[in-house]
Coordinates of C-alpha atoms in Angstrom, one line a residue:
Chain A
X1 CA 106.9 100.5 102.0
X2 CA 110.1 98.6 102.3
X3 CA 112.2 99.7 105.3
X4 CA 115.6 99.2 103.7
X5 CA 116.7 101.9 101.3
X6 CA 117.3 100.9 97.7
X7 CA 119.9 101.9 95.2
X8 CA 119.7 101.4 91.4
X9 CA 122.8 100.5 89.4
X10 CA 123.0 100.6 85.6
X11 CA 125.4 98.3 83.9
X12 CA 127.4 99.3 80.8
X13 CA 124.9 97.5 78.6
X14 CA 122.0 99.3 80.2
X15 CA 120.5 96.8 82.6
X16 CA 119.2 98.1 85.9
X17 CA 119.9 96.4 89.2
X18 CA 117.8 97.5 92.2
X19 CA 119.6 96.5 95.3
X20 CA 119.7 97.3 99.0
X21 CA 121.9 100.3 99.8
X22 CA 123.9 98.2 102.3
X23 CA 124.8 95.7 99.6
X24 CA 125.9 98.5 97.3
X25 CA 128.0 100.1 100.1
X26 CA 130.4 97.1 100.0
X27 CA 131.8 98.8 96.8
X28 CA 133.9 101.8 97.9
X29 CA 133.4 103.4 94.5
X30 CA 129.7 103.4 95.0
X31 CA 130.0 104.4 98.6
X32 CA 131.9 107.5 97.5
X33 CA 129.2 108.3 94.9
X34 CA 126.5 107.9 97.5
X35 CA 128.3 110.0 100.0
X36 CA 129.2 112.8 97.6
X37 CA 125.9 113.2 95.7
X38 CA 123.4 111.3 97.9
X39 CA 121.2 110.7 94.9
X40 CA 117.6 110.1 95.9
X41 CA 116.1 107.4 93.7
X42 CA 118.8 108.3 91.1
X43 CA 120.4 105.7 88.9
X44 CA 124.1 105.2 89.4
X45 CA 125.8 104.2 86.2
X46 CA 128.5 101.6 86.3
X47 CA 130.0 102.1 82.8
X48 CA 132.9 99.7 83.2
X49 CA 130.9 96.6 84.1
X50 CA 128.5 94.7 82.0
X51 CA 125.2 93.1 83.3
X52 CA 126.5 89.6 83.4
X53 CA 129.6 90.5 85.5
X54 CA 127.7 93.0 87.7
X55 CA 125.1 90.4 88.6
X56 CA 127.9 88.1 89.7
X57 CA 129.6 90.8 91.7
X58 CA 126.3 91.7 93.4
X59 CA 125.8 88.0 94.2
X60 CA 129.1 88.1 96.1
X61 CA 128.2 91.4 97.9
X62 CA 124.8 90.0 99.0
X63 CA 126.3 86.8 100.3
X64 CA 128.9 88.6 102.3
X65 CA 126.4 91.0 103.7
X66 CA 123.5 88.9 104.7
X67 CA 125.1 86.0 106.3
X68 CA 127.2 87.7 108.9
X69 CA 126.7 84.7 111.1
X70 CA 128.0 82.3 108.5
X71 CA 130.8 80.2 109.8
X72 CA 134.2 81.0 108.4
X73 CA 134.4 77.5 106.9
X74 CA 131.1 77.9 105.1
X75 CA 132.2 81.1 103.7
X76 CA 135.4 79.6 102.3
X77 CA 133.3 76.9 100.7
X78 CA 131.0 79.4 99.2
X79 CA 133.9 81.6 98.0
X80 CA 135.6 78.6 96.5
X81 CA 132.5 77.7 94.4
X82 CA 132.0 81.3 93.5
X83 CA 135.4 81.6 91.8
X84 CA 135.2 78.2 90.2
X85 CA 134.7 79.9 86.8
X86 CA 136.3 80.2 83.4
X87 CA 139.4 82.4 83.1
X88 CA 137.6 85.1 81.1
X89 CA 134.9 85.3 83.7
X90 CA 137.6 85.8 86.4
X91 CA 139.3 88.4 84.3
X92 CA 136.0 90.3 83.9
X93 CA 135.3 89.9 87.6
X94 CA 138.7 91.2 88.7
X95 CA 138.4 94.2 86.5
X96 CA 134.9 94.9 87.9
X97 CA 136.1 94.3 91.5
X98 CA 138.9 96.7 90.9
X99 CA 136.7 99.3 89.3
X100 CA 134.1 99.0 92.1
X101 CA 136.8 98.7 94.7
X102 CA 135.8 95.7 96.7
X103 CA 139.1 94.5 98.4
X104 CA 138.0 91.1 99.7
X105 CA 136.7 90.2 96.3
X106 CA 139.9 91.4 94.6
X107 CA 141.9 89.2 97.0
X108 CA 139.6 86.2 96.4
X109 CA 140.0 86.3 92.6
X110 CA 143.7 87.1 92.6
X111 CA 144.3 84.1 94.8
X112 CA 142.3 82.0 92.4
X113 CA 144.0 83.3 89.3
X114 CA 147.4 82.9 91.0
X115 CA 146.6 79.3 91.8
X116 CA 145.7 78.6 88.2
X117 CA 148.9 80.0 86.8
X118 CA 151.5 78.9 89.4
X119 CA 152.5 75.7 87.4
X120 CA 153.2 77.6 84.2
X121 CA 156.6 78.2 82.6
X122 CA 157.8 81.8 82.1
X123 CA 157.1 81.4 78.4
X124 CA 153.5 80.4 79.0
X125 CA 153.1 83.3 81.5
X126 CA 154.3 85.7 78.9
X127 CA 151.8 84.4 76.5
X128 CA 148.9 84.5 79.0
X129 CA 149.6 88.0 80.1
X130 CA 150.8 89.2 76.7
X131 CA 154.2 90.3 77.9
X132 CA 157.2 90.9 75.7
X133 CA 160.4 89.3 76.9
X134 CA 162.8 92.2 77.1
X135 CA 165.8 90.2 78.4
X136 CA 168.6 89.5 76.0
X137 CA 169.5 85.8 75.3
X138 CA 172.6 86.3 77.5
X139 CA 170.7 87.8 80.3
X140 CA 168.2 84.9 80.3
X141 CA 171.1 82.4 80.2
X142 CA 172.7 84.2 83.1
X143 CA 169.4 83.9 85.1
X144 CA 169.2 80.2 84.6
X145 CA 172.9 79.9 85.6
X146 CA 172.5 81.9 88.7
X147 CA 169.2 80.7 90.0
X148 CA 168.8 77.5 88.1
X149 CA 167.7 75.8 91.4
X150 CA 164.5 77.8 91.3
X151 CA 163.5 76.1 88.0
X152 CA 163.8 72.6 89.3
Chain B
X1 CA 142.6 99.8 67.2
X2 CA 140.2 97.8 69.2
X3 CA 141.8 95.8 71.9
X4 CA 141.9 92.1 71.3
X5 CA 140.2 90.6 74.1
X6 CA 138.2 87.8 72.5
X7 CA 136.8 85.3 75.0
X8 CA 138.0 82.4 73.0
X9 CA 141.5 83.7 73.0
X10 CA 141.5 84.1 76.7
X11 CA 140.1 80.7 77.3
X12 CA 142.2 78.7 75.0
X13 CA 145.1 81.1 74.3
X14 CA 144.8 80.2 70.6
X15 CA 146.1 82.8 68.2
X16 CA 143.4 82.1 65.7
X17 CA 142.7 83.9 62.5
X18 CA 139.9 86.1 63.9
X19 CA 142.1 87.5 66.5
X20 CA 145.4 89.2 65.7
X21 CA 147.3 89.3 68.9
X22 CA 148.2 92.8 69.9
X23 CA 151.0 93.1 72.4
X24 CA 148.9 94.9 74.9
X25 CA 148.7 93.3 78.4
X26 CA 145.4 91.7 79.0
X27 CA 145.2 92.9 82.5
X28 CA 146.5 96.3 83.8
X29 CA 149.8 96.2 85.6
X30 CA 148.3 96.9 89.1
X31 CA 146.1 93.9 88.8
X32 CA 149.0 91.7 87.7
X33 CA 150.9 92.9 90.8
X34 CA 147.9 91.9 92.9
X35 CA 147.9 88.4 91.4
X36 CA 151.6 88.0 91.8
X37 CA 151.2 88.8 95.5
X38 CA 149.3 85.6 95.9
X39 CA 151.9 83.4 94.2
X40 CA 154.2 81.1 96.2
X41 CA 157.7 82.3 96.7
X42 CA 159.5 79.6 94.8
X43 CA 157.3 80.3 91.8
X44 CA 157.9 84.1 92.0
X45 CA 161.7 83.5 92.0
X46 CA 161.2 81.6 88.7
X47 CA 159.0 84.4 87.3
X48 CA 161.7 87.0 87.7
X49 CA 162.9 86.1 84.2
X50 CA 159.5 86.9 82.5
X51 CA 160.5 90.5 81.9
X52 CA 162.6 93.3 83.4
X53 CA 159.5 94.9 85.0
X54 CA 158.6 91.6 86.8
X55 CA 162.3 91.1 87.8
X56 CA 162.3 94.6 89.5
X57 CA 158.9 94.1 91.0
X58 CA 159.7 90.8 92.7
X59 CA 162.7 92.4 94.3
X60 CA 160.9 95.5 95.4
X61 CA 160.6 96.0 99.2
X62 CA 157.0 97.1 99.1
X63 CA 156.1 94.1 97.1
X64 CA 158.0 91.8 99.4
X65 CA 156.3 93.2 102.5
X66 CA 152.8 93.0 101.0
X67 CA 153.6 89.4 99.9
X68 CA 154.6 88.6 103.5
X69 CA 151.5 90.3 105.0
X70 CA 149.2 88.2 102.8
X71 CA 150.8 85.2 104.4
X72 CA 149.7 83.0 101.5
X73 CA 153.0 81.1 101.4
X74 CA 153.3 77.7 102.9
X75 CA 154.3 77.2 106.5
X76 CA 157.7 76.0 107.4
X77 CA 158.9 74.9 110.7
X78 CA 162.5 74.9 111.8
X79 CA 164.0 73.1 114.8
X80 CA 167.6 72.6 115.6
X81 CA 168.5 69.5 113.7
X82 CA 165.1 69.1 112.2
X83 CA 162.8 71.0 109.8
X84 CA 159.4 69.8 109.0
X85 CA 157.6 71.3 106.1
X86 CA 154.2 71.8 104.6
X87 CA 151.6 69.3 105.7
X88 CA 154.0 67.8 108.2
X89 CA 154.6 64.8 106.1
X90 CA 157.9 65.8 104.9
X91 CA 161.0 66.0 107.1
X92 CA 164.4 67.4 106.5
X93 CA 167.6 68.0 108.3
X94 CA 168.1 71.7 108.9
X95 CA 171.8 71.6 109.8
X96 CA 173.0 73.4 106.8
X97 CA 176.3 71.9 106.4
X98 CA 179.3 73.1 104.5
X99 CA 182.4 70.9 104.6
X100 CA 183.6 72.8 107.6
X101 CA 180.7 74.4 109.3
X102 CA 177.5 73.5 111.0
X103 CA 175.0 76.0 112.3
X104 CA 172.5 76.2 115.2
X105 CA 169.2 77.9 114.8
X106 CA 168.7 80.9 117.1
X107 CA 165.5 82.4 116.0
X108 CA 163.6 83.6 112.9
X109 CA 161.5 86.3 111.4
X110 CA 159.5 86.6 108.1
X111 CA 161.0 83.3 106.8
X112 CA 164.6 84.3 107.6
X113 CA 166.6 82.4 110.2
X114 CA 169.3 83.7 112.5
X115 CA 171.9 81.0 112.8
X116 CA 175.1 80.6 114.7
X117 CA 178.2 78.7 113.5
X118 CA 179.1 76.0 115.9
X119 CA 182.7 76.4 115.2
X120 CA 183.4 80.2 114.9
X121 CA 180.2 81.4 116.8
X122 CA 179.7 83.9 114.0
X123 CA 176.1 84.7 113.4
X124 CA 174.4 84.9 110.1
X125 CA 170.9 85.5 108.7
X126 CA 169.8 83.0 106.2
X127 CA 166.7 83.0 103.9
X128 CA 166.6 79.3 103.0
X129 CA 163.9 80.0 100.3
X130 CA 165.9 82.6 98.3
X131 CA 169.2 80.9 99.4
X132 CA 170.8 84.1 100.5
X133 CA 172.8 84.9 103.6
X134 CA 174.2 87.9 105.5
X135 CA 176.9 87.6 108.1
X136 CA 176.4 89.8 111.2
X137 CA 179.0 91.8 113.1
X138 CA 180.2 90.0 116.2
X139 CA 178.5 90.9 119.5
X140 CA 180.7 91.2 122.5
X141 CA 178.8 88.6 124.6
X142 CA 177.3 85.2 124.5
X143 CA 173.6 85.2 123.3
X144 CA 172.8 83.6 126.5
X145 CA 169.3 84.7 127.6
X146 CA 167.2 85.7 124.6
X147 CA 167.4 87.1 121.1
X148 CA 164.5 88.4 119.1
X149 CA 164.4 89.2 115.4
X150 CA 161.6 91.6 114.3
X151 CA 160.5 93.8 111.4
X152 CA 159.8 97.4 112.2
X153 CA 157.3 98.6 109.6
X154 CA 157.6 102.3 110.4
X155 CA 161.2 102.4 109.4
X156 CA 161.1 99.4 107.0
X157 CA 164.0 97.7 108.7
X158 CA 164.7 94.5 110.6
X159 CA 166.2 94.6 114.1
X160 CA 167.8 92.1 116.4
X161 CA 167.6 92.6 120.1
X162 CA 169.8 90.5 122.4
X163 CA 169.3 90.3 126.1
X164 CA 172.2 88.7 127.8
X165 CA 173.7 88.1 131.2
X166 CA 176.0 91.0 132.0
X167 CA 178.7 89.3 134.0
X168 CA 180.0 92.7 135.3
X169 CA 176.8 93.7 137.1
X170 CA 175.0 90.4 137.4
X171 CA 172.0 92.0 135.7
X172 CA 170.7 91.7 132.2
X173 CA 172.3 93.7 129.4
X174 CA 170.7 94.6 126.1
X175 CA 172.1 95.2 122.7
X176 CA 170.4 96.0 119.4
X177 CA 171.4 96.0 115.7
X178 CA 169.6 97.3 112.6
X179 CA 170.3 94.4 110.3
X180 CA 172.1 95.3 107.1
X181 CA 172.5 98.9 108.3
X182 CA 174.6 99.0 111.5
X183 CA 178.2 97.9 111.5
X184 CA 178.1 97.0 115.1
X185 CA 175.7 96.1 117.9
X186 CA 174.6 99.1 120.0
X187 CA 174.1 98.8 123.8
X188 CA 170.7 99.8 125.4
X189 CA 170.1 100.4 129.0
X190 CA 167.6 97.9 130.4
X191 CA 165.5 99.3 133.2
X192 CA 166.5 97.9 136.6
X193 CA 164.1 99.1 139.2
X194 CA 165.3 97.1 142.1
X195 CA 169.0 97.9 142.3
X196 CA 171.8 95.4 142.8
X197 CA 170.3 93.1 145.3
X198 CA 167.9 91.5 142.9
X199 CA 168.2 88.1 141.4
X200 CA 166.4 87.1 138.3
X201 CA 164.0 84.2 138.5
X202 CA 162.5 84.2 135.1
X203 CA 162.8 86.0 131.7
X204 CA 160.4 85.2 128.9
X205 CA 160.6 87.3 125.7
X206 CA 158.3 87.8 122.8
X207 CA 158.2 90.2 119.9
X208 CA 154.9 91.7 118.9
X209 CA 153.6 94.9 117.3
X210 CA 157.1 96.4 116.5
X211 CA 158.2 96.0 120.1
X212 CA 160.0 93.4 122.2
X213 CA 158.3 92.4 125.4
X214 CA 160.0 90.7 128.4
X215 CA 158.2 89.1 131.2
X216 CA 160.7 89.4 134.0
X217 CA 160.4 88.0 137.5
X218 CA 163.0 89.2 140.0
X219 CA 163.4 88.5 143.7
X220 CA 164.6 91.1 146.1
X221 CA 165.2 90.0 149.6
X222 CA 162.6 87.3 149.5
X223 CA 160.0 89.4 147.7
X224 CA 159.0 88.5 144.2
X225 CA 158.3 91.2 141.6
X226 CA 156.7 90.5 138.2
X227 CA 157.0 93.0 135.5
X228 CA 156.8 93.6 131.7
X229 CA 159.5 95.5 130.0
X230 CA 158.6 96.6 126.5
X231 CA 161.1 97.9 124.0
X232 CA 159.7 100.1 121.3
X233 CA 161.8 99.1 118.3
X234 CA 161.4 102.4 116.4
X235 CA 162.4 104.7 119.3
X236 CA 164.4 102.0 121.2
X237 CA 162.9 103.2 124.5
X238 CA 161.8 100.9 127.2
X239 CA 158.4 101.0 129.0
X240 CA 158.1 99.0 132.2
X241 CA 155.0 98.0 134.0
X242 CA 154.9 96.2 137.3
X243 CA 152.1 93.6 137.5
X244 CA 149.6 93.6 140.3
X245 CA 150.5 90.9 142.9
X246 CA 148.3 87.8 142.6
X247 CA 147.5 88.4 138.9
X248 CA 149.0 85.0 138.2
X249 CA 148.9 82.0 140.5
X250 CA 152.4 80.8 139.5
X251 CA 154.9 82.9 137.6
X252 CA 156.8 79.7 136.7
X253 CA 154.0 78.9 134.3
X254 CA 153.7 82.4 132.8
X255 CA 155.1 83.1 129.3
X256 CA 155.3 86.2 127.1
X257 CA 153.9 85.6 123.6
X258 CA 152.6 87.2 120.5
X259 CA 148.8 86.9 120.4
X260 CA 147.5 87.7 116.9
X261 CA 149.9 90.6 116.7
X262 CA 149.5 91.9 120.3
X263 CA 151.9 91.2 123.2
X264 CA 150.3 88.9 125.7
X265 CA 151.1 86.9 128.8
X266 CA 149.7 83.4 129.2
X267 CA 149.7 81.1 132.2
X268 CA 149.4 77.4 131.5
X269 CA 147.1 75.2 133.4
X270 CA 145.7 71.6 133.1
X271 CA 142.4 72.6 131.7
X272 CA 143.0 76.0 130.1
X273 CA 145.4 78.7 129.2
X274 CA 144.8 82.1 131.0
X275 CA 145.6 84.8 128.5
X276 CA 146.2 88.5 129.1
X277 CA 146.4 90.5 125.9
X278 CA 148.1 93.9 126.2
X279 CA 146.3 96.1 123.8
X280 CA 148.5 99.1 124.2
X281 CA 151.6 98.7 126.2
X282 CA 152.4 102.4 126.3
X283 CA 149.3 103.2 128.2
X284 CA 149.0 102.3 131.8
X285 CA 147.2 99.0 131.6
X286 CA 145.1 97.0 134.0
X287 CA 145.8 93.5 133.0
X288 CA 143.2 91.9 135.0
X289 CA 140.4 93.4 132.9
X290 CA 141.7 91.7 129.8
X291 CA 142.2 88.3 131.2
X292 CA 140.4 85.4 129.5
X293 CA 140.6 81.7 129.4
X294 CA 141.2 79.4 126.4
X295 CA 139.9 76.0 127.1
X296 CA 142.3 73.3 126.0
X297 CA 139.7 70.5 126.3
X298 CA 140.1 69.5 122.7
X299 CA 143.9 69.0 123.1
X300 CA 143.7 66.7 126.0
X301 CA 144.6 63.6 124.0
X302 CA 147.7 65.3 122.6
X303 CA 149.1 66.9 125.8
X304 CA 149.6 65.2 129.0
X305 CA 149.6 67.4 132.1
X306 CA 150.5 71.1 132.0
X307 CA 154.1 70.9 131.1
X308 CA 153.8 72.9 127.9
X309 CA 154.9 76.2 126.5
X310 CA 152.5 78.4 124.6
X311 CA 154.4 79.8 121.6
X312 CA 151.9 82.3 120.3
X313 CA 148.6 82.7 118.4
X314 CA 148.3 83.5 114.7
X315 CA 145.0 83.7 112.8
X316 CA 143.1 81.8 115.5
X317 CA 145.7 79.0 115.8
X318 CA 147.5 78.7 119.1
X319 CA 150.9 77.0 118.8
X320 CA 152.0 74.9 121.7
X321 CA 155.3 73.2 122.4
X322 CA 155.2 70.1 124.5
X323 CA 158.7 70.0 125.9
X324 CA 161.1 67.9 123.9
X325 CA 158.3 65.9 122.3
X326 CA 156.2 67.7 119.8
X327 CA 154.5 70.9 118.7
X328 CA 150.9 71.4 117.8
X329 CA 148.6 74.0 116.4
X330 CA 145.3 74.4 118.3
X331 CA 142.2 75.8 116.6
X332 CA 140.9 78.0 119.4
X333 CA 137.4 78.6 117.9
X334 CA 136.7 75.0 117.1
X335 CA 138.5 73.7 120.2
X336 CA 140.6 71.1 118.3
X337 CA 144.1 70.3 117.4
X338 CA 144.5 71.3 113.7
X339 CA 148.2 70.5 113.2
X340 CA 150.6 68.2 114.9
X341 CA 154.3 68.1 114.6
X342 CA 156.1 65.1 116.0
X343 CA 159.8 64.9 116.4
X344 CA 161.4 61.8 114.8
X345 CA 162.3 59.0 117.1
X346 CA 165.5 59.6 118.8
X347 CA 165.5 63.4 118.5
X348 CA 164.4 66.2 120.7
X349 CA 163.2 69.6 120.0
X350 CA 166.0 71.5 121.7
X351 CA 166.1 75.0 122.9
X352 CA 164.9 76.8 119.9
X353 CA 162.4 76.5 117.1
X354 CA 160.8 78.8 114.5
X355 CA 157.4 78.6 112.8
X356 CA 157.2 80.8 109.8
X357 CA 156.4 81.1 106.2
X358 CA 158.6 81.0 103.1
X359 CA 159.2 84.6 102.1
X360 CA 161.2 86.8 99.6
X361 CA 162.5 88.9 102.5
X362 CA 165.9 90.2 101.8
X363 CA 168.4 92.4 103.7
X364 CA 171.0 94.9 102.4
X365 CA 174.3 93.2 101.7
X366 CA 172.8 89.7 101.4
X367 CA 174.8 87.3 99.3
X368 CA 174.2 83.9 97.7
X369 CA 174.7 81.1 100.1
X370 CA 177.9 79.1 99.5
X371 CA 177.4 76.4 96.9
X372 CA 179.0 73.9 99.2
X373 CA 175.9 74.1 101.5
X374 CA 173.9 71.0 101.3
X375 CA 170.3 71.7 100.7

């Protein structure tokens, strides 16, 4: 018999992940579920996250649990490699991290997405985030006049 | 209608024939806010024109404070006369000059600088990143001993505390102002436990944990008293603690500083820095129990002797000022110098300096800096 308690998570596309309880507890959402219902051998559904994303999230949770003795610098290297992914993967990850409520993972991905977008023009940003420009032409001109230095 | 979230579209941002763009945001608003929190200040200022919602958000006080707390913006260092930015390879004059006025740096907080006009002696607060200024009401005395500039999270306001030489009594006087709120400075009674016959030997002031802490050494008829006076910035009440005699070997080498958010006292030595972190200044504390040494072995090459001033520790980096020459950041855990700031040939770091990060911090009543100021 394994000493550590296991928890089973079920992704939106039906895949089962059997993981250590301690790994699952890094997600506050799952922590609450476990505290409230304390399901013995029950399967916890994670309807908002697909298997591919969930396995990636769990990879992060395992790394940040097991290697408590890992040097800070090694962690940052590992984290850097972890978020070296396509934009869509980062979007899926951030949605999953938000749903599962894993603050350090949210910070890590936000920092990465921010660094990818920080060179873009306001037009490009509107396109990326699908945002309507609700400023009038005059207001926009006024912006450039008043804080044109920020655009240099 | 199904949400358009095709992988191809996200990756390439092409509006191809299979994917009619809906004007639905790809990420929920709260996640966009999280992402913006990690953006550099200058870029956020530019992003204000994306839409009205972003414009409001980037000027929102909660957003600004969260952005400051993440401390992801780049470091900036300001000295009188000289400012060195980023990776220390870029140097700029920091005498913001209009045609008629030059300013001296007094202190800083959250990327904002308190400056005093050399001509009129008027004080102002300047955020060089957002290019905004706020003139302060005159204080009735010279800012002779110390002034500290701090954010008070519980009330969401910035306060300035000035400790000055009270020429009438010969003791220290104290005044406070809530910046952008008060129309004048308010006097505070500084505790003076030894009466009129005392003479001050030393006063070292640091702001930490929403309080201002003064390490004060006084001499009363040949006897030396060392104490810490802490001013709670929310209640504006002082707490004073007399230090056990013999706690430090030489009070001349003891400095008050901010140690990762906690007030602390540190005594400089040739080999190490002896640090006393005050976990909770409101409780009666036994300092000796919290004393520990930080070996400065790894900084030997940079510093000569023990004539240095510890400025404070932030995220494991101890900032040290070698008088008049340079400043360096010392990685405590790895025992090595991680950053070095040299002053250009022919210049000295004078009485004041500020290490901070660029921020969006703003104060009520702030205005655009005059266009005549050279940047």
